[in-house]
mmCIF file of C-alpha atoms and ligand atoms in Angstrom:
data_model
loop_
_atom_site.group_PDB
_atom_site.id
_atom_site.type_symbol
_atom_site.label_atom_id
_atom_site.label_comp_id
_atom_site.label_asym_id
_atom_site.label_seq_id
_atom_site.Cartn_x
_atom_site.Cartn_y
_atom_site.Cartn_z
ATOM 1 C CA MET A 1 -1.048 0.243 -20.230
ATOM 2 C CA ASP A 2 0.377 1.690 -23.430
ATOM 3 C CA THR A 3 4.056 0.860 -23.518
ATOM 4 C CA THR A 4 4.929 2.759 -26.709
ATOM 5 C CA THR A 5 6.373 5.823 -24.952
ATOM 6 C CA LEU A 6 8.354 3.626 -22.600
ATOM 7 C CA ARG A 7 9.760 1.596 -25.493
ATOM 8 C CA ASN A 8 10.671 4.737 -27.453
ATOM 9 C CA ARG A 9 12.337 6.466 -24.529
ATOM 10 C CA PHE A 10 14.293 3.334 -23.630
ATOM 11 C CA ARG A 11 15.546 2.921 -27.164
ATOM 12 C CA ARG A 12 16.496 6.591 -27.433
ATOM 13 C CA GLN A 13 18.365 6.466 -24.107
ATOM 14 C CA PHE A 14 20.081 3.102 -24.386
ATOM 15 C CA GLY A 15 20.046 2.247 -28.101
ATOM 16 C CA THR A 16 18.535 -1.229 -27.565
ATOM 17 C CA SER A 17 15.295 -2.667 -26.319
ATOM 18 C CA GLY A 18 14.699 -4.721 -23.189
ATOM 19 C CA ASP A 19 12.132 -6.902 -21.429
ATOM 20 C CA LEU A 20 8.979 -5.477 -19.889
ATOM 21 C CA TYR A 21 7.671 -6.121 -16.377
ATOM 22 C CA PHE A 22 4.645 -4.753 -14.567
ATOM 23 C CA SER A 23 3.681 -4.510 -10.885
ATOM 24 C CA PRO A 24 0.423 -2.988 -9.668
ATOM 25 C CA GLY A 25 -0.619 -0.662 -6.873
ATOM 26 C CA ARG A 26 -3.250 -1.877 -4.429
ATOM 27 C CA ILE A 27 -6.459 -1.097 -2.619
ATOM 28 C CA ASN A 28 -7.367 -2.361 0.824
ATOM 29 C CA LEU A 29 -10.987 -3.020 1.736
ATOM 30 C CA ILE A 30 -10.398 -3.131 5.486
ATOM 31 C CA GLY A 31 -7.641 -3.892 8.030
ATOM 32 C CA GLU A 32 -5.613 -0.697 8.190
ATOM 33 C CA HIS A 33 -2.354 -0.510 10.183
ATOM 34 C CA THR A 34 -3.007 -4.079 11.249
ATOM 35 C CA ASP A 35 -0.212 -5.605 9.137
ATOM 36 C CA TYR A 36 2.697 -4.637 11.378
ATOM 37 C CA ASN A 37 0.562 -5.621 14.371
ATOM 38 C CA GLY A 38 0.313 -9.239 13.223
ATOM 39 C CA GLY A 39 -3.328 -8.854 12.173
ATOM 40 C CA PHE A 40 -5.387 -9.393 9.029
ATOM 41 C CA VAL A 41 -5.578 -7.233 5.913
ATOM 42 C CA PHE A 42 -7.889 -7.411 2.886
ATOM 43 C CA PRO A 43 -6.085 -5.937 -0.111
ATOM 44 C CA GLY A 44 -6.312 -6.469 -3.839
ATOM 45 C CA ALA A 45 -4.104 -5.366 -6.718
ATOM 46 C CA VAL A 46 -5.422 -2.712 -9.090
ATOM 47 C CA ASP A 47 -5.084 -2.357 -12.845
ATOM 48 C CA LYS A 48 -2.698 0.596 -12.441
ATOM 49 C CA GLY A 49 0.972 0.217 -11.614
ATOM 50 C CA ILE A 50 4.584 0.596 -12.666
ATOM 51 C CA THR A 51 5.976 -0.758 -15.924
ATOM 52 C CA VAL A 52 9.721 -1.311 -16.266
ATOM 53 C CA GLU A 53 11.778 -1.978 -19.366
ATOM 54 C CA ILE A 54 15.080 -3.528 -18.438
ATOM 55 C CA PHE A 55 18.194 -5.008 -20.054
ATOM 56 C CA ARG A 56 21.443 -6.322 -18.574
ATOM 57 C CA ASN A 57 24.465 -4.235 -19.506
ATOM 58 C CA GLY A 58 27.268 -6.597 -18.455
ATOM 59 C CA THR A 59 28.886 -4.052 -16.098
ATOM 60 C CA ARG A 60 28.445 -3.156 -12.418
ATOM 61 C CA GLN A 61 26.576 0.053 -13.323
ATOM 62 C CA VAL A 62 22.843 0.552 -12.893
ATOM 63 C CA LYS A 63 21.529 3.146 -15.353
ATOM 64 C CA LEU A 64 18.054 4.430 -14.641
ATOM 65 C CA LEU A 65 15.587 6.570 -16.504
ATOM 66 C CA ALA A 66 12.545 7.578 -14.456
ATOM 67 C CA ILE A 67 10.218 8.810 -17.174
ATOM 68 C CA ASP A 68 7.730 10.510 -14.850
ATOM 69 C CA VAL A 69 10.328 12.330 -12.727
ATOM 70 C CA GLU A 70 10.730 15.943 -13.787
ATOM 71 C CA ASP A 71 13.983 16.976 -12.208
ATOM 72 C CA THR A 72 16.882 14.520 -12.627
ATOM 73 C CA PRO A 73 15.042 11.724 -14.442
ATOM 74 C CA TYR A 74 18.319 10.004 -15.347
ATOM 75 C CA LEU A 75 20.953 8.734 -12.960
ATOM 76 C CA GLU A 76 23.481 5.979 -12.488
ATOM 77 C CA PHE A 77 24.897 4.180 -9.497
ATOM 78 C CA SER A 78 27.352 1.352 -9.112
ATOM 79 C CA LEU A 79 26.343 -1.885 -7.423
ATOM 80 C CA ASP A 80 29.562 -1.460 -5.431
ATOM 81 C CA ASP A 81 28.510 1.931 -4.015
ATOM 82 C CA ALA A 82 28.337 1.749 -0.239
ATOM 83 C CA GLN A 83 26.156 4.869 -0.091
ATOM 84 C CA LYS A 84 22.604 4.927 -1.333
ATOM 85 C CA PRO A 85 21.840 7.371 -4.194
ATOM 86 C CA GLU A 86 20.906 10.943 -3.341
ATOM 87 C CA ARG A 87 17.604 10.937 -5.191
ATOM 88 C CA HIS A 88 14.867 9.355 -3.141
ATOM 89 C CA TRP A 89 13.248 7.544 -6.089
ATOM 90 C CA ALA A 90 16.506 5.750 -6.888
ATOM 91 C CA CYS A 91 16.825 4.470 -3.292
ATOM 92 C CA TYR A 92 13.946 2.092 -3.926
ATOM 93 C CA ILE A 93 15.877 0.405 -6.718
ATOM 94 C CA TYR A 94 19.240 0.548 -4.948
ATOM 95 C CA GLY A 95 17.547 -1.016 -1.884
ATOM 96 C CA VAL A 96 16.016 -3.846 -3.907
ATOM 97 C CA CYS A 97 19.456 -4.657 -5.437
ATOM 98 C CA LYS A 98 21.092 -4.698 -1.988
ATOM 99 C CA GLU A 99 18.364 -6.825 -0.421
ATOM 100 C CA LEU A 100 18.548 -9.339 -3.288
ATOM 101 C CA GLU A 101 22.321 -9.501 -2.831
ATOM 102 C CA LYS A 102 21.861 -10.149 0.910
ATOM 103 C CA ARG A 103 19.833 -13.203 -0.108
ATOM 104 C CA GLY A 104 22.604 -14.532 -2.295
ATOM 105 C CA VAL A 105 21.479 -13.240 -5.706
ATOM 106 C CA ASN A 106 24.346 -12.176 -7.914
ATOM 107 C CA VAL A 107 22.810 -8.972 -9.260
ATOM 108 C CA GLY A 108 24.632 -7.535 -12.284
ATOM 109 C CA GLY A 109 24.446 -4.109 -13.899
ATOM 110 C CA PHE A 110 21.410 -3.160 -15.962
ATOM 111 C CA ASN A 111 19.765 -0.361 -17.914
ATOM 112 C CA ALA A 112 16.175 0.343 -16.982
ATOM 113 C CA ALA A 113 13.435 2.856 -17.713
ATOM 114 C CA PHE A 114 10.131 2.951 -15.883
ATOM 115 C CA THR A 115 6.827 4.754 -15.888
ATOM 116 C CA GLY A 116 3.575 4.418 -14.002
ATOM 117 C CA ASP A 117 -0.078 5.300 -13.887
ATOM 118 C CA VAL A 118 -0.686 4.634 -10.201
ATOM 119 C CA PRO A 119 -1.023 8.060 -8.587
ATOM 120 C CA LYS A 120 1.913 8.878 -6.294
ATOM 121 C CA GLY A 121 1.262 9.717 -2.639
ATOM 122 C CA ALA A 122 -2.365 8.642 -2.994
ATOM 123 C CA GLY A 123 -2.298 5.696 -0.608
ATOM 124 C CA MET A 124 -2.298 3.223 -3.507
ATOM 125 C CA SER A 125 1.271 2.028 -2.925
ATOM 126 C CA SER A 126 3.148 3.405 -5.883
ATOM 127 C CA SER A 127 6.396 2.752 -4.010
ATOM 128 C CA ALA A 128 5.550 -0.909 -3.366
ATOM 129 C CA ALA A 129 4.692 -1.228 -7.072
ATOM 130 C CA LEU A 130 8.132 0.146 -7.945
ATOM 131 C CA GLU A 131 9.963 -2.157 -5.520
ATOM 132 C CA SER A 132 7.956 -5.176 -6.601
ATOM 133 C CA ALA A 133 8.498 -4.470 -10.304
ATOM 134 C CA PHE A 134 12.268 -4.354 -9.857
ATOM 135 C CA ALA A 135 12.379 -7.244 -7.375
ATOM 136 C CA PHE A 136 10.364 -9.396 -9.781
ATOM 137 C CA ALA A 137 12.402 -8.379 -12.851
ATOM 138 C CA LEU A 138 15.832 -8.760 -11.230
ATOM 139 C CA ASN A 139 14.856 -12.101 -9.701
ATOM 140 C CA THR A 140 13.878 -13.333 -13.158
ATOM 141 C CA MET A 141 17.009 -11.946 -14.841
ATOM 142 C CA PHE A 142 19.669 -12.779 -12.298
ATOM 143 C CA ALA A 143 18.259 -15.728 -10.321
ATOM 144 C CA ASP A 144 15.976 -17.545 -12.789
ATOM 145 C CA GLY A 145 13.032 -16.763 -10.503
ATOM 146 C CA ARG A 146 14.598 -18.715 -7.615
ATOM 147 C CA VAL A 147 13.523 -16.265 -4.877
ATOM 148 C CA ASP A 148 9.891 -16.975 -3.970
ATOM 149 C CA LYS A 149 7.230 -14.288 -4.058
ATOM 150 C CA PHE A 150 6.961 -13.943 -0.278
ATOM 151 C CA GLU A 151 10.668 -13.299 -0.093
ATOM 152 C CA LEU A 152 10.318 -10.726 -2.879
ATOM 153 C CA ALA A 153 7.632 -8.984 -0.807
ATOM 154 C CA LYS A 154 9.992 -9.008 2.181
ATOM 155 C CA ILE A 155 12.712 -7.547 -0.041
ATOM 156 C CA GLY A 156 10.412 -4.623 -0.878
ATOM 157 C CA GLN A 157 9.509 -4.175 2.783
ATOM 158 C CA ALA A 158 13.173 -4.301 3.855
ATOM 159 C CA THR A 159 13.946 -1.700 1.175
ATOM 160 C CA GLU A 160 11.453 0.653 2.825
ATOM 161 C CA HIS A 161 12.885 -0.058 6.283
ATOM 162 C CA ASN A 162 16.577 0.116 5.428
ATOM 163 C CA TYR A 163 16.823 2.648 2.584
ATOM 164 C CA CYS A 164 13.652 4.759 2.596
ATOM 165 C CA GLY A 165 12.951 5.352 6.301
ATOM 166 C CA VAL A 166 9.440 3.828 6.505
ATOM 167 C CA LYS A 167 8.889 0.969 8.957
ATOM 168 C CA CYS A 168 5.981 -0.406 6.945
ATOM 169 C CA GLY A 169 4.259 -3.766 7.169
ATOM 170 C CA ILE A 170 4.060 -6.396 4.429
ATOM 171 C CA MET A 171 0.629 -5.624 2.959
ATOM 172 C CA ASP A 172 1.507 -3.421 -0.012
ATOM 173 C CA GLN A 173 4.320 -5.509 -1.456
ATOM 174 C CA PHE A 174 2.325 -8.686 -0.825
ATOM 175 C CA ALA A 175 -0.720 -7.332 -2.677
ATOM 176 C CA SER A 176 1.379 -6.094 -5.572
ATOM 177 C CA LEU A 177 3.093 -9.465 -6.042
ATOM 178 C CA PHE A 178 0.186 -11.811 -5.238
ATOM 179 C CA GLY A 179 -2.735 -9.895 -6.792
ATOM 180 C CA ARG A 180 -5.295 -11.863 -8.774
ATOM 181 C CA LYS A 181 -7.874 -10.506 -11.187
ATOM 182 C CA GLY A 182 -11.286 -9.992 -9.567
ATOM 183 C CA CYS A 183 -10.097 -11.159 -6.122
ATOM 184 C CA LEU A 184 -9.346 -9.596 -2.796
ATOM 185 C CA ILE A 185 -6.857 -11.455 -0.648
ATOM 186 C CA ARG A 186 -7.209 -12.006 3.065
ATOM 187 C CA LEU A 187 -3.730 -12.174 4.494
ATOM 188 C CA ASP A 188 -2.919 -13.178 8.028
ATOM 189 C CA CYS A 189 0.176 -11.060 8.642
ATOM 190 C CA ARG A 190 1.300 -13.272 11.516
ATOM 191 C CA SER A 191 1.249 -16.694 9.855
ATOM 192 C CA LEU A 192 1.426 -15.280 6.295
ATOM 193 C CA GLU A 193 -1.412 -17.607 5.305
ATOM 194 C CA TYR A 194 -3.652 -16.112 2.664
ATOM 195 C CA GLU A 195 -6.857 -16.804 0.833
ATOM 196 C CA TYR A 196 -8.324 -15.349 -2.376
ATOM 197 C CA PHE A 197 -11.895 -14.013 -2.149
ATOM 198 C CA PRO A 198 -13.644 -13.374 -5.483
ATOM 199 C CA PHE A 199 -15.019 -9.868 -5.066
ATOM 200 C CA ASP A 200 -17.880 -8.932 -7.323
ATOM 201 C CA PRO A 201 -20.505 -7.257 -5.176
ATOM 202 C CA GLN A 202 -23.620 -7.229 -7.346
ATOM 203 C CA GLY A 203 -25.142 -3.776 -7.317
ATOM 204 C CA TYR A 204 -22.113 -1.998 -5.836
ATOM 205 C CA LYS A 205 -18.906 -0.384 -7.038
ATOM 206 C CA LEU A 206 -15.644 0.464 -5.348
ATOM 207 C CA VAL A 207 -14.655 4.046 -6.019
ATOM 208 C CA LEU A 208 -11.533 5.900 -4.898
ATOM 209 C CA VAL A 209 -11.635 9.630 -4.292
ATOM 210 C CA ASN A 210 -8.197 11.224 -4.239
ATOM 211 C CA SER A 211 -8.044 14.191 -1.854
ATOM 212 C CA MET A 212 -4.917 15.269 -3.772
ATOM 213 C CA VAL A 213 -3.295 15.894 -0.383
ATOM 214 C CA LYS A 214 0.043 14.187 -1.025
ATOM 215 C CA HIS A 215 1.002 11.893 1.751
ATOM 216 C CA SER A 216 4.531 10.754 2.296
ATOM 217 C CA LEU A 217 4.902 8.175 4.980
ATOM 218 C CA GLY A 218 7.827 8.731 7.296
ATOM 219 C CA ASN A 219 8.148 9.803 10.909
ATOM 220 C CA GLU A 220 4.444 10.083 11.565
ATOM 221 C CA TYR A 221 3.828 6.559 10.296
ATOM 222 C CA ASN A 222 6.772 5.226 12.308
ATOM 223 C CA GLU A 223 5.434 6.973 15.432
ATOM 224 C CA ARG A 224 2.122 5.108 15.108
ATOM 225 C CA ARG A 225 4.024 1.872 14.936
ATOM 226 C CA GLU A 226 6.025 2.832 18.032
ATOM 227 C CA SER A 227 2.813 3.553 19.958
ATOM 228 C CA CYS A 228 1.637 0.009 19.222
ATOM 229 C CA GLU A 229 4.991 -1.442 20.209
ATOM 230 C CA LYS A 230 4.996 0.408 23.534
ATOM 231 C CA ALA A 231 1.638 -1.106 24.437
ATOM 232 C CA VAL A 232 2.947 -4.546 23.450
ATOM 233 C CA VAL A 233 6.009 -4.219 25.707
ATOM 234 C CA LEU A 234 3.885 -3.392 28.756
ATOM 235 C CA MET A 235 1.361 -6.160 28.144
ATOM 236 C CA ASP A 236 4.061 -8.689 27.465
ATOM 237 C CA ARG A 237 5.780 -7.747 30.724
ATOM 238 C CA GLN A 238 2.553 -8.177 32.669
ATOM 239 C CA PHE A 239 0.928 -11.124 30.894
ATOM 240 C CA GLY A 240 3.646 -12.809 28.825
ATOM 241 C CA SER A 241 3.373 -14.130 25.231
ATOM 242 C CA VAL A 242 2.340 -10.797 23.725
ATOM 243 C CA GLU A 243 4.489 -10.436 20.631
ATOM 244 C CA THR A 244 2.183 -8.090 18.726
ATOM 245 C CA LEU A 245 -1.230 -6.524 19.339
ATOM 246 C CA ARG A 246 -2.703 -9.602 17.657
ATOM 247 C CA ASP A 247 -1.996 -11.423 20.941
ATOM 248 C CA ALA A 248 -3.640 -8.756 23.111
ATOM 249 C CA ASN A 249 -7.205 -8.094 24.240
ATOM 250 C CA TYR A 250 -9.112 -5.194 25.814
ATOM 251 C CA GLU A 251 -8.651 -6.402 29.413
ATOM 252 C CA MET A 252 -4.903 -6.552 28.970
ATOM 253 C CA LEU A 253 -4.826 -3.098 27.448
ATOM 254 C CA GLU A 254 -6.913 -1.643 30.287
ATOM 255 C CA ALA A 255 -4.535 -3.214 32.791
ATOM 256 C CA VAL A 256 -1.544 -1.314 31.379
ATOM 257 C CA LYS A 257 -3.400 1.890 30.519
ATOM 258 C CA ASP A 258 -1.747 3.955 33.265
ATOM 259 C CA GLY A 259 1.686 3.215 31.875
ATOM 260 C CA LEU A 260 0.783 4.602 28.438
ATOM 261 C CA THR A 261 0.203 8.097 27.111
ATOM 262 C CA ASP A 262 -3.353 8.772 26.010
ATOM 263 C CA ASP A 263 -2.208 8.761 22.351
ATOM 264 C CA ASP A 264 -0.490 5.390 22.684
ATOM 265 C CA TYR A 265 -3.454 3.903 24.514
ATOM 266 C CA ARG A 266 -5.994 5.077 21.911
ATOM 267 C CA ARG A 267 -3.859 3.894 19.019
ATOM 268 C CA ALA A 268 -3.499 0.438 20.537
ATOM 269 C CA ARG A 269 -7.236 0.329 21.211
ATOM 270 C CA TYR A 270 -7.953 1.211 17.575
ATOM 271 C CA ILE A 271 -5.927 -1.844 16.505
ATOM 272 C CA LEU A 272 -7.958 -4.107 18.812
ATOM 273 C CA ASP A 273 -11.176 -2.637 17.354
ATOM 274 C CA GLU A 274 -9.920 -3.054 13.798
ATOM 275 C CA LYS A 275 -9.011 -6.671 14.470
ATOM 276 C CA GLU A 276 -12.661 -7.377 15.287
ATOM 277 C CA ARG A 277 -13.926 -5.351 12.340
ATOM 278 C CA VAL A 278 -11.867 -7.342 9.845
ATOM 279 C CA LEU A 279 -13.344 -10.598 11.130
ATOM 280 C CA ALA A 280 -16.869 -9.141 11.013
ATOM 281 C CA VAL A 281 -16.277 -8.026 7.413
ATOM 282 C CA CYS A 282 -15.068 -11.507 6.429
ATOM 283 C CA GLU A 283 -18.321 -12.985 7.680
ATOM 284 C CA ALA A 284 -20.413 -10.241 6.101
ATOM 285 C CA LEU A 285 -18.692 -10.807 2.751
ATOM 286 C CA GLN A 286 -19.436 -14.512 2.916
ATOM 287 C CA GLU A 287 -23.095 -13.695 3.529
ATOM 288 C CA GLY A 288 -23.171 -10.980 0.867
ATOM 289 C CA ASP A 289 -24.093 -8.380 3.491
ATOM 290 C CA TYR A 290 -22.470 -5.321 1.911
ATOM 291 C CA GLU A 291 -24.393 -2.896 4.076
ATOM 292 C CA LEU A 292 -22.576 -4.313 7.097
ATOM 293 C CA VAL A 293 -19.256 -4.152 5.244
ATOM 294 C CA GLY A 294 -19.972 -0.481 4.594
ATOM 295 C CA ARG A 295 -20.823 0.286 8.225
ATOM 296 C CA LYS A 296 -17.526 -1.258 9.290
ATOM 297 C CA MET A 297 -15.679 0.888 6.757
ATOM 298 C CA TYR A 298 -17.128 4.048 8.342
ATOM 299 C CA GLU A 299 -16.168 2.774 11.792
ATOM 300 C CA THR A 300 -12.642 2.186 10.561
ATOM 301 C CA HIS A 301 -12.458 5.710 9.214
ATOM 302 C CA TRP A 302 -13.464 7.359 12.464
ATOM 303 C CA GLY A 303 -11.155 5.058 14.394
ATOM 304 C CA LEU A 304 -8.290 6.041 12.114
ATOM 305 C CA SER A 305 -9.223 9.691 12.409
ATOM 306 C CA ARG A 306 -9.962 10.070 16.132
ATOM 307 C CA ASP A 307 -7.941 7.302 17.776
ATOM 308 C CA PHE A 308 -5.130 6.362 15.432
ATOM 309 C CA THR A 309 -4.823 9.992 14.224
ATOM 310 C CA VAL A 310 -3.797 9.385 10.614
ATOM 311 C CA SER A 311 -6.560 11.348 8.874
ATOM 312 C CA CYS A 312 -6.719 15.031 7.930
ATOM 313 C CA PRO A 313 -9.597 17.537 7.512
ATOM 314 C CA GLU A 314 -9.799 16.947 3.754
ATOM 315 C CA LEU A 315 -10.230 13.176 4.184
ATOM 316 C CA ASP A 316 -12.775 13.621 6.981
ATOM 317 C CA PHE A 317 -14.705 15.965 4.719
ATOM 318 C CA LEU A 318 -14.706 13.383 1.895
ATOM 319 C CA VAL A 319 -16.036 10.704 4.239
ATOM 320 C CA GLU A 320 -18.706 12.995 5.702
ATOM 321 C CA THR A 321 -19.809 14.007 2.223
ATOM 322 C CA ALA A 322 -19.967 10.377 1.135
ATOM 323 C CA GLN A 323 -22.150 9.595 4.126
ATOM 324 C CA LYS A 324 -24.471 12.483 3.304
ATOM 325 C CA CYS A 325 -24.781 11.135 -0.249
ATOM 326 C CA GLY A 326 -25.927 7.764 1.132
ATOM 327 C CA VAL A 327 -22.714 5.919 0.217
ATOM 328 C CA THR A 328 -22.650 2.473 1.837
ATOM 329 C CA GLY A 329 -19.072 2.668 3.201
ATOM 330 C CA SER A 330 -16.232 5.180 3.055
ATOM 331 C CA ARG A 331 -12.871 5.549 4.748
ATOM 332 C CA VAL A 332 -9.309 6.698 4.316
ATOM 333 C CA MET A 333 -7.247 3.980 2.630
ATOM 334 C CA GLY A 334 -3.627 2.993 3.238
ATOM 335 C CA GLY A 335 -1.211 4.712 5.581
ATOM 336 C CA GLY A 336 -3.233 7.940 5.810
ATOM 337 C CA PHE A 337 -2.186 11.603 6.179
ATOM 338 C CA GLY A 338 -3.702 12.310 2.750
ATOM 339 C CA GLY A 339 -4.290 10.239 -0.360
ATOM 340 C CA CYS A 340 -7.561 8.499 -1.203
ATOM 341 C CA THR A 341 -10.760 7.425 0.426
ATOM 342 C CA ILE A 342 -12.184 4.068 -0.633
ATOM 343 C CA ASN A 343 -15.949 4.054 -1.116
ATOM 344 C CA LEU A 344 -18.429 1.221 -1.451
ATOM 345 C CA VAL A 345 -21.197 2.766 -3.505
ATOM 346 C CA ARG A 346 -24.514 1.412 -4.733
ATOM 347 C CA ASP A 347 -24.655 1.437 -8.555
ATOM 348 C CA THR A 348 -27.855 3.434 -8.486
ATOM 349 C CA ILE A 349 -26.268 6.450 -6.781
ATOM 350 C CA CYS A 350 -22.755 6.220 -8.181
ATOM 351 C CA ASP A 351 -22.972 8.986 -10.805
ATOM 352 C CA LYS A 352 -24.764 11.344 -8.453
ATOM 353 C CA PHE A 353 -22.200 10.669 -5.742
ATOM 354 C CA THR A 354 -19.158 11.284 -7.928
ATOM 355 C CA SER A 355 -20.473 14.545 -9.337
ATOM 356 C CA LYS A 356 -21.584 15.787 -5.935
ATOM 357 C CA ILE A 357 -18.353 14.964 -4.147
ATOM 358 C CA ARG A 358 -16.323 16.533 -6.944
ATOM 359 C CA ARG A 359 -18.381 19.712 -6.706
ATOM 360 C CA GLU A 360 -18.436 19.971 -2.903
ATOM 361 C CA TYR A 361 -14.741 19.208 -2.455
ATOM 362 C CA THR A 362 -13.706 21.683 -5.136
ATOM 363 C CA LYS A 363 -15.915 24.333 -3.554
ATOM 364 C CA LYS A 364 -14.461 23.778 -0.088
ATOM 365 C CA TYR A 365 -10.769 23.258 -0.853
ATOM 366 C CA GLY A 366 -10.284 24.701 -4.325
ATOM 367 C CA ILE A 367 -8.829 21.390 -5.498
ATOM 368 C CA ILE A 368 -10.487 19.040 -7.982
ATOM 369 C CA PRO A 369 -10.332 15.517 -6.574
ATOM 370 C CA GLU A 370 -9.478 12.699 -8.954
ATOM 371 C CA ILE A 371 -11.939 9.833 -8.920
ATOM 372 C CA TYR A 372 -11.107 6.300 -9.999
ATOM 373 C CA GLN A 373 -13.320 3.278 -10.355
ATOM 374 C CA VAL A 374 -11.467 0.283 -8.976
ATOM 375 C CA VAL A 375 -10.656 -2.611 -11.287
ATOM 376 C CA ILE A 376 -9.079 -5.479 -9.377
ATOM 377 C CA GLY A 377 -6.214 -6.785 -11.468
ATOM 378 C CA GLU A 378 -3.355 -9.285 -11.623
ATOM 379 C CA GLY A 379 -0.142 -9.077 -9.592
ATOM 380 C CA SER A 380 3.474 -8.651 -10.772
ATOM 381 C CA ARG A 381 4.292 -10.229 -14.110
ATOM 382 C CA ARG A 382 6.427 -10.145 -17.192
ATOM 383 C CA LEU A 383 4.723 -8.540 -20.176
ATOM 384 C CA GLN A 384 5.056 -9.914 -23.674
HETATM 385 C C1 LIG B 401 1.112 1.714 4.344
HETATM 386 C C2 LIG B 401 2.114 0.635 4.689
HETATM 387 C C3 LIG B 401 1.431 -0.706 4.923
HETATM 388 C C4 LIG B 401 0.280 -0.580 5.918
HETATM 389 C C5 LIG B 401 -0.624 0.591 5.540
HETATM 390 C C6 LIG B 401 -1.687 0.848 6.582
HETATM 391 O O1 LIG B 401 0.502 1.471 3.120
HETATM 392 O O2 LIG B 401 3.066 0.500 3.669
HETATM 393 O O3 LIG B 401 2.372 -1.654 5.367
HETATM 394 O O4 LIG B 401 0.751 -0.458 7.232
HETATM 395 O O5 LIG B 401 0.109 1.789 5.355
HETATM 396 O O6 LIG B 401 -2.572 -0.217 6.656
#
């Protein structure tokens, strides 16, 4: 990441220079919508993210320059403001300050500028990268790094819940903060135990294809979560000890089927299926069976599309085209409703695949998809 523009803009705006921090976006190999259901996820940080330059200003004012925002890139708020800022992008930073304060950190005023190269609305967690960058920086500046990284991830998640209207799980912020170069991380979202898995599939590449359909998670995401919670309530009432869908099985779900709408039932069933797929993928990875990993990715896609209903025609088209090209695995990644597909592609067909999918998608939708080769990078850090 070239920080020259950031440094220049910061100096021009604030007349000083500050410290630099970086937090990445993420990919997720498998385990989608399982995080808020107490299940497993398999993310990794990428080499793209948000870079922040930041300097304390000794007041109660927060002065922000969002370099990539076209209208209103500059704004200020006071740490004493009871109302969140009007601009959505600033709510992420306001939320992080408030959540740090709730945990006893004495946040002071600061000047900050930030920029990023993780595509927005692409399912690569640009918002978690932003929250994690500020949470990490402010924790270093105002609490000597006292708040641990899990708590920082929870601060990002609480920011989404309380200030941005998305009832997300913990995966994105976790991956951004805990990422490690060359590794995917299996996280158990119930116990929060995690394990690093070196991921270097010989003969394959991970490729993202951005449908360029901008997703913004909000009501539709929250509705999926509510469907899962409704199923949990009924099963808990009937069987006891069902806190999340992690504790449920197919028999239990069948037993409460009549009390659920068809949508709620199918969404809950998708989660049970996905729970099994993640475990199958763990085993397949240990055995180096990438063909099986790929098959599971396709299954996840069609589960997300038909049962969990978070896909869209453009994403389905990308997955179908990938399959026709002989791609090993392909599926929508992240929350859904647009954004990227993640593709496990054999080296030997990679160039052919990328040119074909670019051509076919452009022909069908009149939009040129962006294509990125995944580089699995380090998590949040201070830059020198
Ligand atoms: C979004 C959310 C995550 C997770 C994914 C779906 O990225 O922020 O918590 O639920 O969707 O797996």
